[in-house]
Coordinates of C-alpha atoms in Angstrom, one line a residue:
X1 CA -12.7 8.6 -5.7
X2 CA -10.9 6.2 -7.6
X3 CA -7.8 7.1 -8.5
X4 CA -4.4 5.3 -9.0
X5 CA -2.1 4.4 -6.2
X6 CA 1.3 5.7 -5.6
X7 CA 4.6 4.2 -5.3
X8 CA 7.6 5.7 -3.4
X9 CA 10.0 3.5 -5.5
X10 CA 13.1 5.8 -4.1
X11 CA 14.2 7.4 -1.2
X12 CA 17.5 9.5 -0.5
X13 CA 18.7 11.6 2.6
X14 CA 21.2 13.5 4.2
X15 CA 20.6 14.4 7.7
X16 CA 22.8 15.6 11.0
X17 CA 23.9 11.4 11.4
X18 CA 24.2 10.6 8.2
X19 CA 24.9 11.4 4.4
X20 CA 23.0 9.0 3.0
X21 CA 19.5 7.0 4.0
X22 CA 20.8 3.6 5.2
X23 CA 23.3 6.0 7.6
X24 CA 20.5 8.2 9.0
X25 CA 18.4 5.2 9.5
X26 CA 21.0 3.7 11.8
X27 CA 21.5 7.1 13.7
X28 CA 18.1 7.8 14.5
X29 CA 17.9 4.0 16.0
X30 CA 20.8 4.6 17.8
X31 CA 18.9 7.4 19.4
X32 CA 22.4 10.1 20.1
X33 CA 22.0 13.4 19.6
X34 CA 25.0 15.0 17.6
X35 CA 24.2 18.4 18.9
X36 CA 27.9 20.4 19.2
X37 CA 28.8 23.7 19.3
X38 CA 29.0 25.6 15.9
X39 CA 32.2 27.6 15.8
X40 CA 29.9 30.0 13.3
X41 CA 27.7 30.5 15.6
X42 CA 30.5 31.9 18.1
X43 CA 28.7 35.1 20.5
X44 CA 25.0 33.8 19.9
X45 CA 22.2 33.4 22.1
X46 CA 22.0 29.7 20.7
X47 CA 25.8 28.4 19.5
X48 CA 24.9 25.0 19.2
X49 CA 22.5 22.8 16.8
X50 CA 22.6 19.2 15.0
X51 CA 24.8 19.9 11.7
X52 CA 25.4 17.5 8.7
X53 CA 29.4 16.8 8.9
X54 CA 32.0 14.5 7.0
X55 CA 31.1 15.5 3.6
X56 CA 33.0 18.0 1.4
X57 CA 29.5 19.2 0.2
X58 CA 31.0 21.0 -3.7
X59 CA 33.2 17.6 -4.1
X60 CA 30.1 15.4 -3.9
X61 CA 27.8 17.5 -6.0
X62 CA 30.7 18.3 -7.9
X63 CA 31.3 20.3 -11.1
X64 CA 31.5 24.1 -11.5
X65 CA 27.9 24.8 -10.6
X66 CA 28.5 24.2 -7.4
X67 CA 29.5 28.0 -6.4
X68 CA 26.0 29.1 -7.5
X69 CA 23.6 26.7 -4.9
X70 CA 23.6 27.6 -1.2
X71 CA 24.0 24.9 1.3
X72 CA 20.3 23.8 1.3
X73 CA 20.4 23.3 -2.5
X74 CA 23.4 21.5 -2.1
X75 CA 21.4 18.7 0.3
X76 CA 18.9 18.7 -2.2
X77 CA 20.7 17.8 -4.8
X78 CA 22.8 14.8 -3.1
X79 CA 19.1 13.3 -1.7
X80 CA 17.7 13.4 -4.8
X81 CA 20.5 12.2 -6.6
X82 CA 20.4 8.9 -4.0
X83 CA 16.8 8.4 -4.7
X84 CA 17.1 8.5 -8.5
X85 CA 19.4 6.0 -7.9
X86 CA 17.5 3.9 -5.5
X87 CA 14.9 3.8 -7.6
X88 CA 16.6 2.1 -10.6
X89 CA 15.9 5.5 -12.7
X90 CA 18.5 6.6 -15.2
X91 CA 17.8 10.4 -16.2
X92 CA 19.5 9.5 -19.5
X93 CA 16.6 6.7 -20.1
X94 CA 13.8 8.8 -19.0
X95 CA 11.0 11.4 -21.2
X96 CA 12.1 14.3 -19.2
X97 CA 9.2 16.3 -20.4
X98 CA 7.2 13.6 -18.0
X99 CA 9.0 14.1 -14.9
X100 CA 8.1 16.4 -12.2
X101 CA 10.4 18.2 -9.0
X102 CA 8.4 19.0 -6.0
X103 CA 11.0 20.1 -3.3
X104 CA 9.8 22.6 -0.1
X105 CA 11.9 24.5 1.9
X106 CA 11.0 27.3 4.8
X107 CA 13.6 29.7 4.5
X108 CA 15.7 28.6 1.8
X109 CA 18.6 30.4 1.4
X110 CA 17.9 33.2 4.1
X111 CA 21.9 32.1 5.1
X112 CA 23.1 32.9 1.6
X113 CA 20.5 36.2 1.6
X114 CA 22.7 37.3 4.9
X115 CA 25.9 36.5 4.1
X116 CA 25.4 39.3 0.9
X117 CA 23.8 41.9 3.0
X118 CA 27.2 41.2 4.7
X119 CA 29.3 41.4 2.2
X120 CA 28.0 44.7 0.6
X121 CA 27.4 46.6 3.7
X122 CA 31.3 46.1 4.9
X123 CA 32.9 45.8 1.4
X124 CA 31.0 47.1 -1.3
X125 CA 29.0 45.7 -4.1
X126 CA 32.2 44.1 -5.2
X127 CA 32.4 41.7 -2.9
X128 CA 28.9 40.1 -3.5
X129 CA 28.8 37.3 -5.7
X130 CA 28.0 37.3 -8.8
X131 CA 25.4 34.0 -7.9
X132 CA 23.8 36.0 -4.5
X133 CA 20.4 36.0 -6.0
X134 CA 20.6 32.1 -7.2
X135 CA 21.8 31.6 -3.8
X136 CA 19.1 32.7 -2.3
X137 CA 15.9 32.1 -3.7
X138 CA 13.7 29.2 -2.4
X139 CA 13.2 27.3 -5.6
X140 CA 16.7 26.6 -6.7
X141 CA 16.8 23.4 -4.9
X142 CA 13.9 22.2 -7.2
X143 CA 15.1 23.9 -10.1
X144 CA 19.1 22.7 -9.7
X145 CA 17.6 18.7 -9.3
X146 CA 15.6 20.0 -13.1
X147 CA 18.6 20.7 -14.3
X148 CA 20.5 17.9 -13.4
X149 CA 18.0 15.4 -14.0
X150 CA 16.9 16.8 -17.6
X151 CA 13.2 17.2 -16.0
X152 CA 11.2 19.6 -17.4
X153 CA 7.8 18.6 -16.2
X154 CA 6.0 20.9 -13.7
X155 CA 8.8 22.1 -11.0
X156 CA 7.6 23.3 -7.8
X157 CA 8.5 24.8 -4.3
X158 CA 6.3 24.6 -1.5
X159 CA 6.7 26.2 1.4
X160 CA 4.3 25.8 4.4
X161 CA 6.8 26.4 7.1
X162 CA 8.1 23.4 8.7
X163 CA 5.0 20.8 7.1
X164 CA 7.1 21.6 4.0
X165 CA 8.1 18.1 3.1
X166 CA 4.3 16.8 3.2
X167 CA 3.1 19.4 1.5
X168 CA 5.6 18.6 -1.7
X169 CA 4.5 15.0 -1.2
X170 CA 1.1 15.8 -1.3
X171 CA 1.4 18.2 -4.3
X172 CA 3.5 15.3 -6.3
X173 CA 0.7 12.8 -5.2
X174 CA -1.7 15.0 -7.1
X175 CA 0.5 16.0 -9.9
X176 CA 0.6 11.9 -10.8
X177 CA -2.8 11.1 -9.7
X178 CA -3.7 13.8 -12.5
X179 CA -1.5 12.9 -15.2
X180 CA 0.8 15.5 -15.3
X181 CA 3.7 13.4 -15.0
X182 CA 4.8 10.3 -14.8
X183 CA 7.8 10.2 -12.3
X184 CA 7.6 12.6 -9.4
X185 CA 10.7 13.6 -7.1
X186 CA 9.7 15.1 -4.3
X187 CA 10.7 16.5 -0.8
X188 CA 12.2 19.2 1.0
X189 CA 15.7 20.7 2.6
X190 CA 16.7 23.6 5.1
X191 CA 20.0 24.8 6.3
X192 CA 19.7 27.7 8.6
X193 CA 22.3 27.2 11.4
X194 CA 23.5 30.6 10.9
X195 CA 23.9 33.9 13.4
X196 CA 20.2 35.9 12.6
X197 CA 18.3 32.6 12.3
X198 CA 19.5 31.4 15.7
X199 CA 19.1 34.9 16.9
X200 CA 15.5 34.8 16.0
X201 CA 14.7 31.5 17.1
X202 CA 16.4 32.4 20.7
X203 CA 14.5 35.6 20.8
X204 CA 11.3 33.7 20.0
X205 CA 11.4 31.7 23.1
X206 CA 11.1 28.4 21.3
X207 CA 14.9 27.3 21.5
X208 CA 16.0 24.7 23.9
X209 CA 19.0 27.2 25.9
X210 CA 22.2 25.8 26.5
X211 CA 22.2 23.4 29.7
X212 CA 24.2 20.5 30.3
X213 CA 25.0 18.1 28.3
X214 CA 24.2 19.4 24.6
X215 CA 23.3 15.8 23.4
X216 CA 20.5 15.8 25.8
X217 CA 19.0 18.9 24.6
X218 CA 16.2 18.1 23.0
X219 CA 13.6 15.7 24.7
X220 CA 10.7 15.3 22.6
X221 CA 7.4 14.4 25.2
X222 CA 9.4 14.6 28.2
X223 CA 8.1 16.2 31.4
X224 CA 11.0 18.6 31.5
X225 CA 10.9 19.5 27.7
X226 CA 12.5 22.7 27.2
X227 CA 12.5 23.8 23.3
X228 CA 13.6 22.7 20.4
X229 CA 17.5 22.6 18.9
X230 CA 18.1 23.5 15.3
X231 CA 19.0 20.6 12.6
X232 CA 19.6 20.6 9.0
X233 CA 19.4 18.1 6.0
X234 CA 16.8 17.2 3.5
X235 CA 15.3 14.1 2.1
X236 CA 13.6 13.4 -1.3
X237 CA 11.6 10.7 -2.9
X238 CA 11.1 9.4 -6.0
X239 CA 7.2 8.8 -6.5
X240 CA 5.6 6.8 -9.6
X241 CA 2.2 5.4 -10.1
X242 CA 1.8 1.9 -8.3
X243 CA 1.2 0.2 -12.0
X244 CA 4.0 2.3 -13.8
X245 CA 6.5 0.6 -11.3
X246 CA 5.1 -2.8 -11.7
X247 CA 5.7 -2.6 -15.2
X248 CA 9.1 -1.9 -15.2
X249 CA 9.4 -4.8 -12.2
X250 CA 10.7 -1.8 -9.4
X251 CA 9.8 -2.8 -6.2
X252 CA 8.1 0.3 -4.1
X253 CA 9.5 0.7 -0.8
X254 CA 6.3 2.1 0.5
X255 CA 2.7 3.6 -1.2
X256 CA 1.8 6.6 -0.5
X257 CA -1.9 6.1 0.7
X258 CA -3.2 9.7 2.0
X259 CA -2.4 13.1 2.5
X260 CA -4.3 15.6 4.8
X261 CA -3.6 19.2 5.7
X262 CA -5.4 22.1 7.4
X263 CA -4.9 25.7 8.7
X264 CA -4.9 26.1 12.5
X265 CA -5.8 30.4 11.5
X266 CA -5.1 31.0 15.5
X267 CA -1.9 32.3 15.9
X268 CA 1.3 32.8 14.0
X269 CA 4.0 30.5 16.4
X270 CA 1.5 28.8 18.7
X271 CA -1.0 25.7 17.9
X272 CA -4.3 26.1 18.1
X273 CA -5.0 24.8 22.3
X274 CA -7.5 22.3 21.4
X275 CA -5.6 20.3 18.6
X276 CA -9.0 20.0 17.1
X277 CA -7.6 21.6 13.8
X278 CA -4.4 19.6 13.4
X279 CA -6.8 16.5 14.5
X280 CA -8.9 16.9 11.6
X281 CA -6.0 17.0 9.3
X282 CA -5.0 13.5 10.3
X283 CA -8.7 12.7 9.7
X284 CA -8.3 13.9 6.2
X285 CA -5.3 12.2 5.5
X286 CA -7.3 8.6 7.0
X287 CA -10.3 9.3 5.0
X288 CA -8.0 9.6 2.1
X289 CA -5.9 6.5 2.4
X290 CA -9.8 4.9 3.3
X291 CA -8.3 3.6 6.8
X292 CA -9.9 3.7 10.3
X293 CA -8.3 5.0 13.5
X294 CA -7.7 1.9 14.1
X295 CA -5.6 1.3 11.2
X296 CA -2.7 3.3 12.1
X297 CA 0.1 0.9 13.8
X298 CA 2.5 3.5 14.1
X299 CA 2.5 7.3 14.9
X300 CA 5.5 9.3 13.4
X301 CA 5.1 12.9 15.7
X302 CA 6.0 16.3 14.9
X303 CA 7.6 16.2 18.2
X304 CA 9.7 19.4 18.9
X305 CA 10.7 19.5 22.3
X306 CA 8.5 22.8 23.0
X307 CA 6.4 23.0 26.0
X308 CA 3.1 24.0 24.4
X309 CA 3.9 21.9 21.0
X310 CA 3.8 18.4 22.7
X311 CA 1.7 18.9 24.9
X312 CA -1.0 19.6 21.9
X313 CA 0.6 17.0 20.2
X314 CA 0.0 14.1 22.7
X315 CA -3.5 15.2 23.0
X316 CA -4.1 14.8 19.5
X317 CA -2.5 11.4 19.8
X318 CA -4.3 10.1 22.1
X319 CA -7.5 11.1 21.4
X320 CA -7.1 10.8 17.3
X321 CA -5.5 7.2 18.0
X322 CA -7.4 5.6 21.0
X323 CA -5.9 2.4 20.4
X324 CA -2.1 3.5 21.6
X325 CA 0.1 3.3 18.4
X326 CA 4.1 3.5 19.4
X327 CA 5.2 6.8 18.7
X328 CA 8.5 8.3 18.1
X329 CA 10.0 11.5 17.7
X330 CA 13.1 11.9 15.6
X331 CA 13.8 15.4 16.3
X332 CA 15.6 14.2 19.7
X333 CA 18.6 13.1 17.5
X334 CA 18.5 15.0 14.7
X335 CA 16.8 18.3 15.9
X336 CA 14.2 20.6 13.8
X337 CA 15.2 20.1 10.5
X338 CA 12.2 23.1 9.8
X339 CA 10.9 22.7 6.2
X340 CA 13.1 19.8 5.9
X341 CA 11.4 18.0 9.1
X342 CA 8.5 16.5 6.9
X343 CA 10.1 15.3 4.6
X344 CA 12.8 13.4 6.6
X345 CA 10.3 12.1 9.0
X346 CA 8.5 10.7 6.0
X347 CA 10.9 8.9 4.8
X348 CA 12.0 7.4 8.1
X349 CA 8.3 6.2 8.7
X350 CA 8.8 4.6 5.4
X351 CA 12.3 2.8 6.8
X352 CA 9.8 1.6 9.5
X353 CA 7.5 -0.1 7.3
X354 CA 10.2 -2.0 5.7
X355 CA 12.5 -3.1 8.3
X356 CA 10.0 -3.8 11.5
X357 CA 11.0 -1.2 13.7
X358 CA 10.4 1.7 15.3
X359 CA 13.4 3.9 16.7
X360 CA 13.2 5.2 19.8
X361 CA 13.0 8.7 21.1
X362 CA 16.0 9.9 22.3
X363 CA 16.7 11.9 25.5
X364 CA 13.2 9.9 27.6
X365 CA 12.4 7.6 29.6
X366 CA 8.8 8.0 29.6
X367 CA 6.4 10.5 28.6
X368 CA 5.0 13.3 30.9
X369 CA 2.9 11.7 33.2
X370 CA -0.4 13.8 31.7
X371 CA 0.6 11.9 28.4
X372 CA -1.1 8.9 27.5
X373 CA 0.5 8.2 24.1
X374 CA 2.8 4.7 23.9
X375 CA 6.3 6.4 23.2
X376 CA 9.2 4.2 22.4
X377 CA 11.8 5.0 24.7
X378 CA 15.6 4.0 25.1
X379 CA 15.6 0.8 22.4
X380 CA 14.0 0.5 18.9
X381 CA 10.7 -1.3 19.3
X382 CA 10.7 -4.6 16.5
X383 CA 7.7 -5.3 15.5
X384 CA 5.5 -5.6 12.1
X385 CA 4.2 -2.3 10.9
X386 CA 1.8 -2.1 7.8
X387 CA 0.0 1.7 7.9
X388 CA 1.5 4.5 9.8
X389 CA 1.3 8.4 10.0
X390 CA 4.0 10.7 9.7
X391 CA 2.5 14.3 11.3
X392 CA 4.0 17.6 10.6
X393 CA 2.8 21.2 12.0
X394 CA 4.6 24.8 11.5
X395 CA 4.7 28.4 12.0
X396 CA 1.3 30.0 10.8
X397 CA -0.7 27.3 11.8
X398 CA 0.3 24.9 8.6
X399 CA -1.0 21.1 9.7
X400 CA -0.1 18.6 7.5
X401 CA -0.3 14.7 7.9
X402 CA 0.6 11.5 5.1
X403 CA -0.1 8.6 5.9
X404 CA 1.9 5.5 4.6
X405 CA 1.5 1.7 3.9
X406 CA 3.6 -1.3 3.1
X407 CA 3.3 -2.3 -0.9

């Protein structure tokens, strides 16, 4: 099909290592961990996770309106004002009318939704706020970067579970592609490092339990893997048609080549055993971009640190990508971000492209010996990267891949 390419002309972030992109990007290549103990978390199961710190988060959104957007919103509203910004967009210049917000989330504000139920049971309507609903609903994020940005094209929030992030990309891709805007923002944020959510994820059986050293915690691909620990943050882009940036002389950090995204329809926590769903996923999102196998210099993995996960994972790898791409896994440093994952993992594949180099996964020395994927271990790998893959698989069965080229 011929249709126009895509730009990603901007790109913002704020993750567990840093509150802004160029700060995240040096975090993940560093490849430390900043797992802690959560004083909130105090009694739990799980009372540790990566956490975004060093930022008075209602000063640097600032204005009144902070008191109505939970702490997800708040993420989404910082990246997406750094990508605006990044990509030399002034809301005041722009036809808001031709500007879309795509931004996905899992739970949303599930934190906020608890900390009301709170509230009323032990003090009374009263004591609830008078923003509990607004703090709670999973499309405020999209709707408060509307607002902000004067941006009253489509606004949408996907959420498919932790492929969140690719699945806004994907539906922005299609929302310019079509015509229905002209400037997409797009992406996803989570917060959930609260008491029931790390209750649930303990109870599950997917959680990494406290052992050791917290920083070592999560070890994507590594022999003795043993779950995942809990992150927060967002990332957002700002997406144009290839042509509409050239004209106004912007100079994309990446095009967004292919999307691709299945439905495992197995089981509700667990992949499907033989990858072959997720595999044909990645297929789609190759056929899309019109690349072979071959193509793909880099491999950006889902990577959680589960037992079963990986170990699906790394079959898919090797068998979808014969030729040994170098893989990484950010999740060691900056833990499951959930519906934010996608989207951060996007944009760090992006950082890839432009700057040569692959990070490294943290927490491993090599792979599980019944691994035969190229992992990038202990020091970022330099080296030229012109197409990768970014993967991203959650709860349900959601499978959803982009793939990503140099301009």
């Amino acid at each position: 099909m011929n249709r126009p390419a895509v730009a990603v002309t901007g790109l913002g972030m704020i993750t567990p290592v840093g509150n802004d992109t160029d700060s995240t990007w040096d975090g993940v290549c560093a490849g430390v961990s900043p797992a802690r103990t959560v004083p909130e978390l105090e009694g739990c199961a799980i009372d540790f996770a990566c956490t975004v710190s060093g930022i008075d988060l209602d000063e640097a959104v600032g204005g009144r309106a902070a008191f109505r957007m939970g702490r997800y919103v708040k993420f989404a509203v910082l990246a997406a004002r750094e990508a605006v910004a990044d990509a030399g967009l002034d809301p005041a210049d722009w036809d808001g009318s031709r500007v879309a917000v795509v931004v996905g989330t899992s739970s949303g504000g599930s934190a906020g939704l608890t900390e009301q139920a709170v509230a009323l049971d032990r003090r009374g309507p009263g004591a609830t706020s008078p923003a509990g609903i607004l703090l709670t609903i999973p499309n405020m994020p999209a709707a408060e970067i509307a607002i902000r940005m004067g941006a009253t094209g489509p606004s949408l929030a996907p959420c498919t579970a932790c492929s969140s992030g690719v699945t806004a990309l994907s539906v922005a891709r299609d929302l310019l592609v079509t015509g229905q805007c002209d400037v997409a923002i797009a992406g996803a944020t989570e917060s959930i490092v609260f008491p029931v959510a790390m209750t649930g994820f303990a109870r599950s059986g997917a959680a990494a339990t406290r052992d050791g050293d917290l920083a070592r915690l999560c070890r994507p691909f590594a022999a003795d893997r043993a779950g995942l620990v809990m992150g927060e943050g967002a990332a957002v882009m700002v997406l144009e048609r290839a042509d509409d940036a050239r004209a106004r002389a912007a100079v994309p950090r990446a095009l967004l080549a292919g999307t691709g995204a299945t439905t495992d329809a197995h089981h509700p926590t667990s992949p499907h055993p033989s990858g072959a769903v997720a595999r044909a996923a990645v297929e789609a999102a190759l056929r899309d971009a019109d690349w072979g196998a071959e193509d793909v210099e880099h491999v950006n993995a889902h990577g959680t640190s589960t037992p079963l996960g990986d170990a699906t994972e790394a079959a898919l790898i090797s068998r979808a990508y014969p030729h040994r791409p170098p893989v990484t896994a950010p999740k060691g440093v900056l833990g499951h971000c959930m519906g934010a994952a996608g989207a951060i993992e996007a944009g760090l594949t992006i950082l890839t492209l432009q700057r040569g180099v692959v990070p490294p996964i943290a927490n491993l020395e090599a792979p599980a010996p019944e691994f035969d994927i190229d992992c990038v271990t202990e020091q970022p790998r330099h080296r030229p990267v012109r197409r990768a893959v970014s993967h991203s698989f959650g709860f349900g069965g959601h499978n959803a891949v982009v793939a990503l080229q140099r301009p």
